[in-house]
């Protein structure tokens, strides 16, 4: 059609936007500002049919530019944000929140707090009800800042306590912050969502004031309520809490098991394995083996000596007792095709030996058991170890040689 | 001017014209009742012409506004445009004699002025004194939304959603539908009947006048000058006098949000010429700028091609008869002849010549170029032979640079102006607030743009690409075509024996709007490049040039085509 390439306002502004986008991606702030200057007149047109209107575009783009541009000051930034707040009443609280984030990033806690308070007192007909969620967030973040203030007061109090002083005023203030923070934090975590930072702070408050039941309930809700999005951190917090509280092994183990299912590579898996190995129940020890093998499937654990020592201890124990060899066989079955190249290559043998002797020791033990005494890794490391006349490596060599038939049954 | 009567008072013959179109004696300022007969031109019959009756004008309204009609607005626009053209060097007759008369003729034919108003027809503005129920219940009166949705072309101003609903609440007596008296009526009119005036049509008027006077400005140039800001178009309403208040539906008429398209202006101009019953336009002879021989020379220079190619363009022009006076001169109302787009035609001729000499099949031209390169290396006397490859590289580079600049300019274009536009008095404050915010933001981010100042409008120039002739490395004007020509029977012909047709069969233009359909992938890259070059220079789509190329080819190879229509599209010449 002949009108396809007709240049009009809309197309011109679309082109302008794509130039802005390119400039932003390449971090050319001056160029982005140049094109944004040309784009702003879009505000004078009605774009109610579009999904994202020019006022939102300008807010987002302008924020990026002003935040990064070398010649832009915080004052200018704030001035811009205030203008943006007047631009779209439907976005008012969102803009406030973003402004607050930037202030926090810039270390301006007090200004951030003021802005939050101001936002909290905002009312605008039916918009107030519509923007209810954002309002809750505003209150939650104010609660968070209250928590920070509480934390500060708490530290002062503790210091003073050490020196033998006790200042009632400080204590009162602290309690005041606690009340303010608790009220808001409690509200937000009722709504399904990812609220890690709020939950942590709230639990911290509860624990300090001795309300462990409430804390446990909050954490359970956060981790197990299906309405909330799946969040491994929720389980971690719960586990950490249970540990702190010295809860029964049983509850801790069940919490950790869920974490293992979600994030097999989590760092708590080492503790988990250690706990499980000690258990009297066979099922638990079996699980422990599964847990540690699963953790070592991940590249992040390759050089973790502690993890390897857990695995080494367990398989060694199994080999010595010659009981439950089938466990090891089962775990090894799905891994024998790729673990050798992944963990036990000759290159890794050399490198591990050079960088971390303990690591190479543990790994060599595992390799020797799983792959037999003729495997590259074991041969290299044990040879090096004996050459260096390190006792444990000599012991290692002896051990593997002695138990080789058993090992063969595993690798076979 | 031909009014020779003696003045009743002082017996002098020294007449001038009042604003009302009446004659007055310059010596004694006696105003007569005689109105001016338009005698000057042949085309307006000796009908009595009356100006817009002053009696219809009411005294000025309290806010300093006055009643004004849409056509008055357009008259102002035209005035501004033609003044700008004058500033560009166009002859002054264009304003006072040509365009003025065209305009008056138009007003007369479309019954907006200079004629007796039929008794029943009244210009009635839709005022908002009536309550909203009246408006709703009257089925004949078009609803506001309906009026707002009438648009000449897509992409026009989108309505302020709140406007429509706010109208019914207004209780002021002033009309909010439009600042002009007949804004709403204007949009209602059936445009087919009376050729309703639009902003793009103002350019059609200009072009028509330019063509009449045979000024050396092509339509593509005119449109380019408009985009570059040398001729008022966008936001020209800001030059309306203060008392002519613009709001509501006036915006729909006078505010443009898109650049005029060549086809649209071109077609409208022809419609207009027929509508005005104009006679045959002044002859376009071979000494006119618009003649293909002349335009080809200009475009060859601009495209950095050898001057020698001009011989070839002239030959083609002659052979197919497109240099004939009767072909080139405009005969309004003649539906049988194809309307001539002088600029596109000239560009297409050059493309055809390039195809004749270089084939442009993505092989042959490079082969020829290699031979020329060899020759140029070994033999430097007698001037260089034209090498297609070098030319391509040089021109492509410049073209890319200019195209990139143009694209950025398009993206940076500022459409709004200081004069605020509002649909109704009610959203005036909102509009002003928005404008203030825009200005603030422009200042804030403008400062952060670094030292980049918005460049001053470049001086209007006929040439967009320039090549310095001293530098024969990058200027090909003086290069020779010897390497690709041969002599046969005393005539110079191309060494290239082949030619490929763009299309074997031409489409019916009246049915599908085009003679052919251009799809980039179906044609050789070199052809596409050449089309792209002229597309950039003329600021039109390559497909238009392609159409003309097809037309020329079919004229050129007419006989051969009639014979071998079925087989290969590659012909032996």
PDB file of N, CA, C and O in Angstrom, chain B residues 223-247:
ATOM      1  N   UNK B 223       8.264  18.469  -2.095  1.00  0.00           N
ATOM      2  CA  UNK B 223       7.934  17.735  -0.881  1.00  0.00           C
ATOM      3  C   UNK B 223       9.137  17.641   0.051  1.00  0.00           C
ATOM      4  O   UNK B 223       9.001  17.667   1.265  1.00  0.00           O
ATOM      5  N   UNK B 224      10.287  17.556  -0.528  1.00  0.00           N
ATOM      6  CA  UNK B 224      11.478  17.516   0.317  1.00  0.00           C
ATOM      7  C   UNK B 224      11.660  18.835   1.047  1.00  0.00           C
ATOM      8  O   UNK B 224      11.990  18.875   2.235  1.00  0.00           O
ATOM      9  N   UNK B 225      11.414  19.933   0.347  1.00  0.00           N
ATOM     10  CA  UNK B 225      11.526  21.238   0.995  1.00  0.00           C
ATOM     11  C   UNK B 225      10.522  21.380   2.128  1.00  0.00           C
ATOM     12  O   UNK B 225      10.789  22.011   3.140  1.00  0.00           O
ATOM     13  N   UNK B 226       9.359  20.764   1.917  1.00  0.00           N
ATOM     14  CA  UNK B 226       8.348  20.809   2.968  1.00  0.00           C
ATOM     15  C   UNK B 226       8.865  20.080   4.207  1.00  0.00           C
ATOM     16  O   UNK B 226       8.801  20.596   5.320  1.00  0.00           O
ATOM     17  N   UNK B 227       9.400  18.872   3.997  1.00  0.00           N
ATOM     18  CA  UNK B 227       9.896  18.086   5.128  1.00  0.00           C
ATOM     19  C   UNK B 227      11.049  18.802   5.809  1.00  0.00           C
ATOM     20  O   UNK B 227      11.182  18.783   7.034  1.00  0.00           O
ATOM     21  N   UNK B 228      11.880  19.447   5.017  1.00  0.00           N
ATOM     22  CA  UNK B 228      13.030  20.131   5.599  1.00  0.00           C
ATOM     23  C   UNK B 228      12.648  21.445   6.258  1.00  0.00           C
ATOM     24  O   UNK B 228      13.491  22.110   6.842  1.00  0.00           O
ATOM     25  N   UNK B 229      11.386  21.811   6.118  1.00  0.00           N
ATOM     26  CA  UNK B 229      10.922  22.987   6.839  1.00  0.00           C
ATOM     27  C   UNK B 229      11.031  24.292   6.080  1.00  0.00           C
ATOM     28  O   UNK B 229      10.776  25.363   6.628  1.00  0.00           O
ATOM     29  N   UNK B 230      11.395  24.236   4.814  1.00  0.00           N
ATOM     30  CA  UNK B 230      11.522  25.492   4.071  1.00  0.00           C
ATOM     31  C   UNK B 230      10.190  26.007   3.581  1.00  0.00           C
ATOM     32  O   UNK B 230      10.063  27.182   3.231  1.00  0.00           O
ATOM     33  N   UNK B 231       9.229  25.112   3.527  1.00  0.00           N
ATOM     34  CA  UNK B 231       7.886  25.536   3.116  1.00  0.00           C
ATOM     35  C   UNK B 231       6.940  25.169   4.241  1.00  0.00           C
ATOM     36  O   UNK B 231       6.887  24.021   4.666  1.00  0.00           O
ATOM     37  N   UNK B 232       6.194  26.148   4.720  1.00  0.00           N
ATOM     38  CA  UNK B 232       5.339  25.869   5.875  1.00  0.00           C
ATOM     39  C   UNK B 232       4.283  24.817   5.550  1.00  0.00           C
ATOM     40  O   UNK B 232       3.641  24.873   4.510  1.00  0.00           O
ATOM     41  N   UNK B 233       4.162  23.874   6.470  1.00  0.00           N
ATOM     42  CA  UNK B 233       3.139  22.843   6.281  1.00  0.00           C
ATOM     43  C   UNK B 233       2.684  22.333   7.642  1.00  0.00           C
ATOM     44  O   UNK B 233       1.564  22.492   8.048  1.00  0.00           O
ATOM     45  N   UNK B 234       3.649  21.744   8.324  1.00  0.00           N
ATOM     46  CA  UNK B 234       3.371  21.268   9.671  1.00  0.00           C
ATOM     47  C   UNK B 234       3.224  22.503  10.550  1.00  0.00           C
ATOM     48  O   UNK B 234       4.029  23.388  10.498  1.00  0.00           O
ATOM     49  N   UNK B 235       2.200  22.554  11.337  1.00  0.00           N
ATOM     50  CA  UNK B 235       2.056  23.659  12.286  1.00  0.00           C
ATOM     51  C   UNK B 235       1.985  25.027  11.648  1.00  0.00           C
ATOM     52  O   UNK B 235       2.330  26.028  12.262  1.00  0.00           O
ATOM     53  N   UNK B 236       1.507  25.080  10.398  1.00  0.00           N
ATOM     54  CA  UNK B 236       1.443  26.392   9.759  1.00  0.00           C
ATOM     55  C   UNK B 236       0.378  27.257  10.416  1.00  0.00           C
ATOM     56  O   UNK B 236       0.405  28.492  10.325  1.00  0.00           O
ATOM     57  N   UNK B 237      -0.541  26.608  11.095  1.00  0.00           N
ATOM     58  CA  UNK B 237      -1.613  27.350  11.753  1.00  0.00           C
ATOM     59  C   UNK B 237      -1.109  28.277  12.841  1.00  0.00           C
ATOM     60  O   UNK B 237      -1.830  29.149  13.295  1.00  0.00           O
ATOM     61  N   UNK B 238       0.117  28.070  13.252  1.00  0.00           N
ATOM     62  CA  UNK B 238       0.605  28.956  14.299  1.00  0.00           C
ATOM     63  C   UNK B 238       0.831  30.377  13.771  1.00  0.00           C
ATOM     64  O   UNK B 238       1.032  31.306  14.533  1.00  0.00           O
ATOM     65  N   UNK B 239       0.761  30.509  12.463  1.00  0.00           N
ATOM     66  CA  UNK B 239       0.870  31.846  11.882  1.00  0.00           C
ATOM     67  C   UNK B 239      -0.474  32.504  11.668  1.00  0.00           C
ATOM     68  O   UNK B 239      -0.534  33.624  11.159  1.00  0.00           O
ATOM     69  N   UNK B 240      -1.528  31.798  12.004  1.00  0.00           N
ATOM     70  CA  UNK B 240      -2.836  32.448  11.903  1.00  0.00           C
ATOM     71  C   UNK B 240      -2.878  33.605  12.880  1.00  0.00           C
ATOM     72  O   UNK B 240      -2.283  33.541  13.943  1.00  0.00           O
ATOM     73  N   UNK B 241      -3.594  34.645  12.530  1.00  0.00           N
ATOM     74  CA  UNK B 241      -3.678  35.762  13.475  1.00  0.00           C
ATOM     75  C   UNK B 241      -4.342  35.337  14.779  1.00  0.00           C
ATOM     76  O   UNK B 241      -5.125  34.397  14.808  1.00  0.00           O
ATOM     77  N   UNK B 242      -4.019  36.052  15.830  1.00  0.00           N
ATOM     78  CA  UNK B 242      -4.531  35.737  17.163  1.00  0.00           C
ATOM     79  C   UNK B 242      -6.038  35.566  17.203  1.00  0.00           C
ATOM     80  O   UNK B 242      -6.564  34.683  17.886  1.00  0.00           O
ATOM     81  N   UNK B 243      -6.706  36.438  16.478  1.00  0.00           N
ATOM     82  CA  UNK B 243      -8.159  36.403  16.584  1.00  0.00           C
ATOM     83  C   UNK B 243      -8.809  35.214  15.894  1.00  0.00           C
ATOM     84  O   UNK B 243      -9.970  34.925  16.100  1.00  0.00           O
ATOM     85  N   UNK B 244      -8.029  34.532  15.099  1.00  0.00           N
ATOM     86  CA  UNK B 244      -8.580  33.318  14.497  1.00  0.00           C
ATOM     87  C   UNK B 244      -8.314  32.153  15.436  1.00  0.00           C
ATOM     88  O   UNK B 244      -7.259  31.552  15.399  1.00  0.00           O
ATOM     89  N   UNK B 245      -9.311  31.866  16.285  1.00  0.00           N
ATOM     90  CA  UNK B 245      -9.086  30.824  17.288  1.00  0.00           C
ATOM     91  C   UNK B 245      -9.274  29.451  16.665  1.00  0.00           C
ATOM     92  O   UNK B 245     -10.259  29.190  15.979  1.00  0.00           O
ATOM     93  N   UNK B 246      -8.347  28.607  16.976  1.00  0.00           N
ATOM     94  CA  UNK B 246      -8.373  27.258  16.422  1.00  0.00           C
ATOM     95  C   UNK B 246      -8.669  26.271  17.528  1.00  0.00           C
ATOM     96  O   UNK B 246      -7.935  26.186  18.492  1.00  0.00           O
ATOM     97  N   UNK B 247      -9.760  25.558  17.406  1.00  0.00           N
ATOM     98  CA  UNK B 247      -9.956  24.487  18.375  1.00  0.00           C
ATOM     99  C   UNK B 247     -10.956  23.479  17.834  1.00  0.00           C
ATOM    100  O   UNK B 247     -11.566  23.699  16.796  1.00  0.00           O
TER     101      UNK B 247
END
